[in-house]
PDB file of C-alpha atoms and ligand atoms in Angstrom:
ATOM      1  CA  MET O 934    -125.623 -58.023-140.862  1.00  0.00           C
ATOM      2  CA  VAL O 935    -122.416 -56.319-139.787  1.00  0.00           C
ATOM      3  CA  ALA O 936    -122.050 -53.591-137.163  1.00  0.00           C
ATOM      4  CA  LEU O 937    -119.497 -50.909-137.876  1.00  0.00           C
ATOM      5  CA  THR O 938    -118.566 -49.210-134.612  1.00  0.00           C
ATOM      6  CA  PHE O 939    -116.409 -46.125-134.172  1.00  0.00           C
ATOM      7  CA  ASP O 940    -114.717 -45.145-130.928  1.00  0.00           C
ATOM      8  CA  ALA O 941    -114.371 -41.451-130.100  1.00  0.00           C
ATOM      9  CA  ASP O 942    -111.407 -41.572-127.736  1.00  0.00           C
ATOM     10  CA  MET O 943    -110.260 -38.654-125.590  1.00  0.00           C
ATOM     11  CA  THR O 944    -107.758 -38.755-122.749  1.00  0.00           C
ATOM     12  CA  SER O 945    -106.499 -35.813-120.730  1.00  0.00           C
ATOM     13  CA  TYR O 946    -103.174 -36.285-122.546  1.00  0.00           C
ATOM     14  CA  MET O 947    -104.958 -35.907-125.904  1.00  0.00           C
ATOM     15  CA  GLU O 948    -106.703 -32.785-124.584  1.00  0.00           C
ATOM     16  CA  GLY O 949    -103.259 -31.392-123.766  1.00  0.00           C
ATOM     17  CA  GLN O 950    -102.068 -32.096-127.312  1.00  0.00           C
ATOM     18  CA  LEU O 951    -105.047 -30.157-128.667  1.00  0.00           C
ATOM     19  CA  ASP O 952    -104.516 -27.288-126.229  1.00  0.00           C
ATOM     20  CA  ARG O 953    -100.825 -27.032-127.171  1.00  0.00           C
ATOM     21  CA  GLY O 954    -101.662 -27.149-130.880  1.00  0.00           C
ATOM     22  CA  GLU O 955     -99.725 -30.381-131.417  1.00  0.00           C
ATOM     23  CA  VAL O 956    -102.767 -32.044-132.971  1.00  0.00           C
ATOM     24  CA  ASP O 957    -105.366 -30.194-135.021  1.00  0.00           C
ATOM     25  CA  SER O 958    -108.377 -32.283-134.119  1.00  0.00           C
ATOM     26  CA  TYR O 959    -109.527 -35.591-132.717  1.00  0.00           C
ATOM     27  CA  ALA O 960    -112.810 -35.376-134.583  1.00  0.00           C
ATOM     28  CA  ASN O 961    -113.153 -36.538-138.167  1.00  0.00           C
ATOM     29  CA  PRO O 962    -116.048 -34.738-139.882  1.00  0.00           C
ATOM     30  CA  ARG O 963    -115.074 -36.242-143.246  1.00  0.00           C
ATOM     31  CA  LEU O 964    -115.692 -39.712-141.852  1.00  0.00           C
ATOM     32  CA  ILE O 965    -119.131 -38.666-140.618  1.00  0.00           C
ATOM     33  CA  ALA O 966    -119.891 -37.137-144.029  1.00  0.00           C
ATOM     34  CA  GLU O 967    -118.785 -40.364-145.746  1.00  0.00           C
ATOM     35  CA  LEU O 968    -121.043 -42.473-143.527  1.00  0.00           C
ATOM     36  CA  ARG O 969    -123.959 -40.201-144.453  1.00  0.00           C
ATOM     37  CA  ARG O 970    -123.105 -40.198-148.161  1.00  0.00           C
ATOM     38  CA  LEU O 971    -122.885 -43.993-148.221  1.00  0.00           C
ATOM     39  CA  LYS O 972    -125.984 -44.307-145.964  1.00  0.00           C
ATOM     40  CA  VAL O 973    -124.123 -46.532-143.519  1.00  0.00           C
ATOM     41  CA  PRO O 974    -125.656 -46.922-140.054  1.00  0.00           C
ATOM     42  CA  ALA O 975    -123.014 -46.855-137.333  1.00  0.00           C
ATOM     43  CA  THR O 976    -122.640 -47.011-133.588  1.00  0.00           C
ATOM     44  CA  ILE O 977    -120.375 -44.398-132.027  1.00  0.00           C
ATOM     45  CA  PHE O 978    -118.773 -45.185-128.669  1.00  0.00           C
ATOM     46  CA  MET O 979    -118.048 -41.808-127.098  1.00  0.00           C
ATOM     47  CA  THR O 980    -115.875 -40.784-124.217  1.00  0.00           C
ATOM     48  CA  GLY O 981    -117.290 -38.032-122.021  1.00  0.00           C
ATOM     49  CA  LEU O 982    -114.263 -35.843-122.678  1.00  0.00           C
ATOM     50  CA  TRP O 983    -114.809 -36.158-126.444  1.00  0.00           C
ATOM     51  CA  ILE O 984    -118.457 -35.096-126.078  1.00  0.00           C
ATOM     52  CA  LYS O 985    -117.364 -32.069-124.057  1.00  0.00           C
ATOM     53  CA  ARG O 986    -114.649 -31.157-126.558  1.00  0.00           C
ATOM     54  CA  TYR O 987    -116.922 -31.486-129.598  1.00  0.00           C
ATOM     55  CA  PRO O 988    -120.467 -30.738-128.363  1.00  0.00           C
ATOM     56  CA  ASP O 989    -121.724 -29.631-131.777  1.00  0.00           C
ATOM     57  CA  VAL O 990    -120.368 -32.689-133.594  1.00  0.00           C
ATOM     58  CA  ALA O 991    -121.792 -34.922-130.872  1.00  0.00           C
ATOM     59  CA  ALA O 992    -125.205 -33.210-131.121  1.00  0.00           C
ATOM     60  CA  GLY O 993    -125.176 -33.629-134.912  1.00  0.00           C
ATOM     61  CA  LEU O 994    -124.519 -37.345-134.556  1.00  0.00           C
ATOM     62  CA  ALA O 995    -127.225 -37.655-131.899  1.00  0.00           C
ATOM     63  CA  ALA O 996    -129.788 -35.941-134.131  1.00  0.00           C
ATOM     64  CA  ASP O 997    -129.129 -38.244-137.110  1.00  0.00           C
ATOM     65  CA  PRO O 998    -131.168 -41.499-137.081  1.00  0.00           C
ATOM     66  CA  LEU O 999    -128.373 -43.181-139.031  1.00  0.00           C
ATOM     67  CA  PHE O1000    -126.273 -43.228-135.883  1.00  0.00           C
ATOM     68  CA  GLU O1001    -126.593 -44.490-132.356  1.00  0.00           C
ATOM     69  CA  LEU O1002    -124.409 -43.360-129.476  1.00  0.00           C
ATOM     70  CA  ALA O1003    -122.961 -45.436-126.664  1.00  0.00           C
ATOM     71  CA  ASP O1004    -120.528 -45.193-123.767  1.00  0.00           C
ATOM     72  CA  HIS O1005    -116.719 -45.474-124.028  1.00  0.00           C
ATOM     73  CA  SER O1006    -115.916 -44.212-120.470  1.00  0.00           C
ATOM     74  CA  TYR O1007    -115.377 -40.640-119.349  1.00  0.00           C
ATOM     75  CA  ASP O1008    -111.655 -40.143-119.964  1.00  0.00           C
ATOM     76  CA  HIS O1009    -110.513 -43.378-121.624  1.00  0.00           C
ATOM     77  CA  LYS O1010    -108.670 -44.591-118.547  1.00  0.00           C
ATOM     78  CA  ALA O1011    -108.313 -48.364-118.346  1.00  0.00           C
ATOM     79  CA  PHE O1012    -110.751 -50.515-116.349  1.00  0.00           C
ATOM     80  CA  SER O1013    -108.009 -53.080-115.808  1.00  0.00           C
ATOM     81  CA  THR O1014    -104.261 -52.905-116.355  1.00  0.00           C
ATOM     82  CA  PRO O1015    -101.915 -53.417-118.105  1.00  0.00           C
ATOM     83  CA  CYS O1016    -103.806 -51.869-121.030  1.00  0.00           C
ATOM     84  CA  TYR O1017    -101.624 -50.478-123.806  1.00  0.00           C
ATOM     85  CA  GLY O1018    -100.058 -47.920-121.486  1.00  0.00           C
ATOM     86  CA  LEU O1019    -103.398 -46.417-120.394  1.00  0.00           C
ATOM     87  CA  GLY O1020    -103.554 -45.319-116.758  1.00  0.00           C
ATOM     88  CA  ARG O1021    -106.107 -47.099-114.597  1.00  0.00           C
ATOM     89  CA  THR O1022    -109.257 -45.297-113.478  1.00  0.00           C
ATOM     90  CA  ASP O1023    -109.828 -45.208-109.728  1.00  0.00           C
ATOM     91  CA  ASP O1024    -113.596 -44.738-110.175  1.00  0.00           C
ATOM     92  CA  MET O1025    -115.091 -47.091-112.750  1.00  0.00           C
ATOM     93  CA  ARG O1026    -118.727 -46.432-111.856  1.00  0.00           C
ATOM     94  CA  GLY O1027    -118.163 -42.664-111.762  1.00  0.00           C
ATOM     95  CA  SER O1028    -116.591 -42.836-115.229  1.00  0.00           C
ATOM     96  CA  LEU O1029    -119.665 -44.687-116.507  1.00  0.00           C
ATOM     97  CA  ARG O1030    -122.174 -42.425-114.754  1.00  0.00           C
ATOM     98  CA  ARG O1031    -120.647 -39.166-115.949  1.00  0.00           C
ATOM     99  CA  THR O1032    -120.623 -40.384-119.539  1.00  0.00           C
ATOM    100  CA  GLU O1033    -124.167 -41.759-119.327  1.00  0.00           C
ATOM    101  CA  ALA O1034    -125.337 -38.383-118.003  1.00  0.00           C
ATOM    102  CA  LEU O1035    -123.815 -36.645-121.031  1.00  0.00           C
ATOM    103  CA  LEU O1036    -125.306 -39.245-123.405  1.00  0.00           C
ATOM    104  CA  ASP O1037    -128.732 -38.983-121.733  1.00  0.00           C
ATOM    105  CA  ARG O1038    -128.780 -35.280-122.487  1.00  0.00           C
ATOM    106  CA  LEU O1039    -127.705 -35.802-126.117  1.00  0.00           C
ATOM    107  CA  ALA O1040    -129.691 -38.914-126.967  1.00  0.00           C
ATOM    108  CA  PRO O1041    -132.147 -39.959-124.237  1.00  0.00           C
ATOM    109  CA  ALA O1042    -133.001 -43.238-126.016  1.00  0.00           C
ATOM    110  CA  HIS O1043    -129.397 -44.344-126.588  1.00  0.00           C
ATOM    111  CA  PRO O1044    -128.686 -48.037-126.003  1.00  0.00           C
ATOM    112  CA  ARG O1045    -126.920 -48.837-122.747  1.00  0.00           C
ATOM    113  CA  PHE O1046    -123.854 -50.361-124.353  1.00  0.00           C
ATOM    114  CA  PHE O1047    -120.343 -49.844-123.013  1.00  0.00           C
ATOM    115  CA  ARG O1048    -116.975 -50.453-124.587  1.00  0.00           C
ATOM    116  CA  PHE O1049    -113.947 -50.797-122.333  1.00  0.00           C
ATOM    117  CA  PRO O1050    -111.055 -48.445-123.174  1.00  0.00           C
ATOM    118  CA  GLY O1051    -108.521 -50.628-124.988  1.00  0.00           C
ATOM    119  CA  GLY O1052    -110.959 -53.523-124.587  1.00  0.00           C
ATOM    120  CA  CYS O1053    -109.314 -54.273-121.216  1.00  0.00           C
ATOM    121  CA  PHE O1054    -111.406 -55.741-118.411  1.00  0.00           C
ATOM    122  CA  ASP O1055    -111.418 -58.145-115.492  1.00  0.00           C
ATOM    123  CA  LYS O1056    -114.119 -59.494-113.170  1.00  0.00           C
ATOM    124  CA  ALA O1057    -114.284 -56.314-111.085  1.00  0.00           C
ATOM    125  CA  ALA O1058    -114.675 -54.232-114.246  1.00  0.00           C
ATOM    126  CA  LEU O1059    -117.507 -56.449-115.501  1.00  0.00           C
ATOM    127  CA  ARG O1060    -119.234 -56.124-112.122  1.00  0.00           C
ATOM    128  CA  ALA O1061    -119.005 -52.309-112.258  1.00  0.00           C
ATOM    129  CA  VAL O1062    -120.492 -52.232-115.752  1.00  0.00           C
ATOM    130  CA  ALA O1063    -123.325 -54.587-114.775  1.00  0.00           C
ATOM    131  CA  ALA O1064    -124.040 -52.538-111.635  1.00  0.00           C
ATOM    132  CA  GLU O1065    -124.636 -49.482-113.858  1.00  0.00           C
ATOM    133  CA  GLY O1066    -127.045 -51.458-116.041  1.00  0.00           C
ATOM    134  CA  LEU O1067    -124.740 -51.424-119.041  1.00  0.00           C
ATOM    135  CA  THR O1068    -123.879 -54.204-121.481  1.00  0.00           C
ATOM    136  CA  PRO O1069    -120.193 -54.536-122.356  1.00  0.00           C
ATOM    137  CA  ILE O1070    -119.426 -54.769-126.069  1.00  0.00           C
ATOM    138  CA  GLN O1071    -116.191 -56.118-127.518  1.00  0.00           C
ATOM    139  CA  TRP O1072    -115.524 -56.872-131.205  1.00  0.00           C
ATOM    140  CA  ASP O1073    -114.315 -59.633-133.499  1.00  0.00           C
ATOM    141  CA  VAL O1074    -112.737 -57.465-136.204  1.00  0.00           C
ATOM    142  CA  VAL O1075    -110.056 -54.843-135.533  1.00  0.00           C
ATOM    143  CA  GLY O1076    -109.858 -52.362-138.382  1.00  0.00           C
ATOM    144  CA  GLY O1077    -106.422 -51.329-137.192  1.00  0.00           C
ATOM    145  CA  ASP O1078    -106.977 -47.665-138.018  1.00  0.00           C
ATOM    146  CA  ALA O1079    -105.469 -46.481-134.738  1.00  0.00           C
ATOM    147  CA  PHE O1080    -102.036 -47.551-135.961  1.00  0.00           C
ATOM    148  CA  ALA O1081    -102.282 -48.024-139.733  1.00  0.00           C
ATOM    149  CA  THR O1082    -100.111 -45.873-141.980  1.00  0.00           C
ATOM    150  CA  SER O1083    -102.081 -46.557-145.165  1.00  0.00           C
ATOM    151  CA  LYS O1084    -105.763 -46.844-145.927  1.00  0.00           C
ATOM    152  CA  ASP O1085    -105.162 -50.111-147.803  1.00  0.00           C
ATOM    153  CA  VAL O1086    -104.031 -51.772-144.572  1.00  0.00           C
ATOM    154  CA  ILE O1087    -107.296 -50.740-142.870  1.00  0.00           C
ATOM    155  CA  VAL O1088    -109.376 -51.998-145.805  1.00  0.00           C
ATOM    156  CA  ARG O1089    -107.503 -55.311-146.007  1.00  0.00           C
ATOM    157  CA  GLN O1090    -107.562 -55.915-142.276  1.00  0.00           C
ATOM    158  CA  THR O1091    -111.273 -55.106-141.967  1.00  0.00           C
ATOM    159  CA  LEU O1092    -112.455 -57.101-144.975  1.00  0.00           C
ATOM    160  CA  GLY O1093    -110.121 -59.968-144.067  1.00  0.00           C
ATOM    161  CA  GLY O1094    -112.017 -60.597-140.839  1.00  0.00           C
ATOM    162  CA  VAL O1095    -115.556 -59.493-141.533  1.00  0.00           C
ATOM    163  CA  ARG O1096    -118.446 -62.005-141.806  1.00  0.00           C
ATOM    164  CA  GLY O1097    -122.139 -62.138-140.932  1.00  0.00           C
ATOM    165  CA  GLY O1098    -122.595 -61.023-137.321  1.00  0.00           C
ATOM    166  CA  SER O1099    -119.266 -59.230-137.100  1.00  0.00           C
ATOM    167  CA  ILE O1100    -118.659 -56.256-134.862  1.00  0.00           C
ATOM    168  CA  VAL O1101    -115.934 -54.093-136.377  1.00  0.00           C
ATOM    169  CA  VAL O1102    -113.998 -51.577-134.283  1.00  0.00           C
ATOM    170  CA  LEU O1103    -112.719 -48.428-135.979  1.00  0.00           C
ATOM    171  CA  HIS O1104    -112.124 -44.897-134.696  1.00  0.00           C
ATOM    172  CA  LEU O1105    -113.749 -41.503-135.108  1.00  0.00           C
ATOM    173  CA  GLY O1106    -110.642 -39.541-134.171  1.00  0.00           C
ATOM    174  CA  GLY O1107    -109.089 -37.272-136.731  1.00  0.00           C
ATOM    175  CA  GLY O1108    -105.459 -36.245-136.774  1.00  0.00           C
ATOM    176  CA  LYS O1109    -102.790 -38.782-137.549  1.00  0.00           C
ATOM    177  CA  PRO O1110    -102.824 -41.632-138.166  1.00  0.00           C
ATOM    178  CA  SER O1111    -106.469 -42.508-137.548  1.00  0.00           C
ATOM    179  CA  GLY O1112    -107.471 -39.750-139.967  1.00  0.00           C
ATOM    180  CA  LEU O1113    -107.092 -42.422-142.664  1.00  0.00           C
ATOM    181  CA  THR O1114    -110.362 -44.057-141.623  1.00  0.00           C
ATOM    182  CA  ASP O1115    -112.436 -41.810-143.891  1.00  0.00           C
ATOM    183  CA  ASP O1116    -110.284 -42.717-146.910  1.00  0.00           C
ATOM    184  CA  ALA O1117    -110.705 -46.417-146.152  1.00  0.00           C
ATOM    185  CA  LEU O1118    -114.468 -46.336-145.572  1.00  0.00           C
ATOM    186  CA  PRO O1119    -115.804 -46.456-149.173  1.00  0.00           C
ATOM    187  CA  ALA O1120    -113.788 -49.609-150.023  1.00  0.00           C
ATOM    188  CA  ILE O1121    -114.775 -51.222-146.703  1.00  0.00           C
ATOM    189  CA  VAL O1122    -118.484 -50.572-147.319  1.00  0.00           C
ATOM    190  CA  LYS O1123    -118.216 -51.742-150.938  1.00  0.00           C
ATOM    191  CA  GLY O1124    -116.523 -54.982-149.831  1.00  0.00           C
ATOM    192  CA  ILE O1125    -119.117 -55.599-147.136  1.00  0.00           C
ATOM    193  CA  ARG O1126    -122.007 -55.052-149.528  1.00  0.00           C
ATOM    194  CA  GLU O1127    -120.416 -57.201-152.264  1.00  0.00           C
ATOM    195  CA  ARG O1128    -120.468 -60.117-149.825  1.00  0.00           C
ATOM    196  CA  GLY O1129    -124.193 -59.711-149.388  1.00  0.00           C
ATOM    197  CA  LEU O1130    -123.728 -58.252-145.915  1.00  0.00           C
ATOM    198  CA  ARG O1131    -125.541 -55.180-144.630  1.00  0.00           C
ATOM    199  CA  PRO O1132    -124.122 -52.585-142.234  1.00  0.00           C
ATOM    200  CA  VAL O1133    -126.485 -51.998-139.311  1.00  0.00           C
ATOM    201  CA  THR O1134    -126.340 -50.449-135.869  1.00  0.00           C
ATOM    202  CA  LEU O1135    -125.254 -52.603-132.971  1.00  0.00           C
ATOM    203  CA  SER O1136    -128.809 -52.506-131.548  1.00  0.00           C
ATOM    204  CA  THR O1137    -130.122 -53.998-134.758  1.00  0.00           C
ATOM    205  CA  LEU O1138    -127.358 -56.603-134.923  1.00  0.00           C
ATOM    206  CA  LEU O1139    -127.986 -57.693-131.345  1.00  0.00           C
ATOM    207  CA  GLY O1140    -131.767 -57.492-131.679  1.00  0.00           C
ATOM    208  CA  HIS O1141    -132.197 -54.910-128.937  1.00  0.00           C
ATOM    209  CA  ARG O1142    -134.683 -52.994-131.062  1.00  0.00           C
TER     210      ARG O1142
HETATM  211 ZN1   ZN V2168    -110.911 -46.279-127.279  1.00  0.00          ZN
END
């Protein structure tokens, strides 16, 4: 089994880009359509700001049994720094609680998984996550779609690292350059299936359900 996970990032800076018309969208409906067409279960780590920006897309994902939703913080601020230039949140538990409240409304049975923005954490961050009853989830395979300039790079990087039990991190954001994820997906899924591996949700991979 392999878990494909997709992060739906949204910072207040990204919101500003959308408001100023500098970026068309940070949602990628083509990627969602491709996952459905290929019947690929996926786990979507959502920021609260992304849910609020795209309530209809979020509700569509929540209503589809192919997908499960989980927590990626409220505004994608870092839980420890330095973290790829992300500012540090001054309220870790508030960030978790606000996002969980949004997820509870969308998908009451969602698994209580959390992914740190940028994957950055320290002991205090782990304590905050545990105190909210959440399980932190990292990854072993970076698809590289946040920075890739060609779909082939994403395909090569993903398939180069993937094996039984892998957790792959990709992104649900549209715009550039992560809008290439949808183009890369069919070859990624084909490669995974050719190796006798099966894409499943994170809950299934980890045996939570
Ligand atoms: Zn992220």
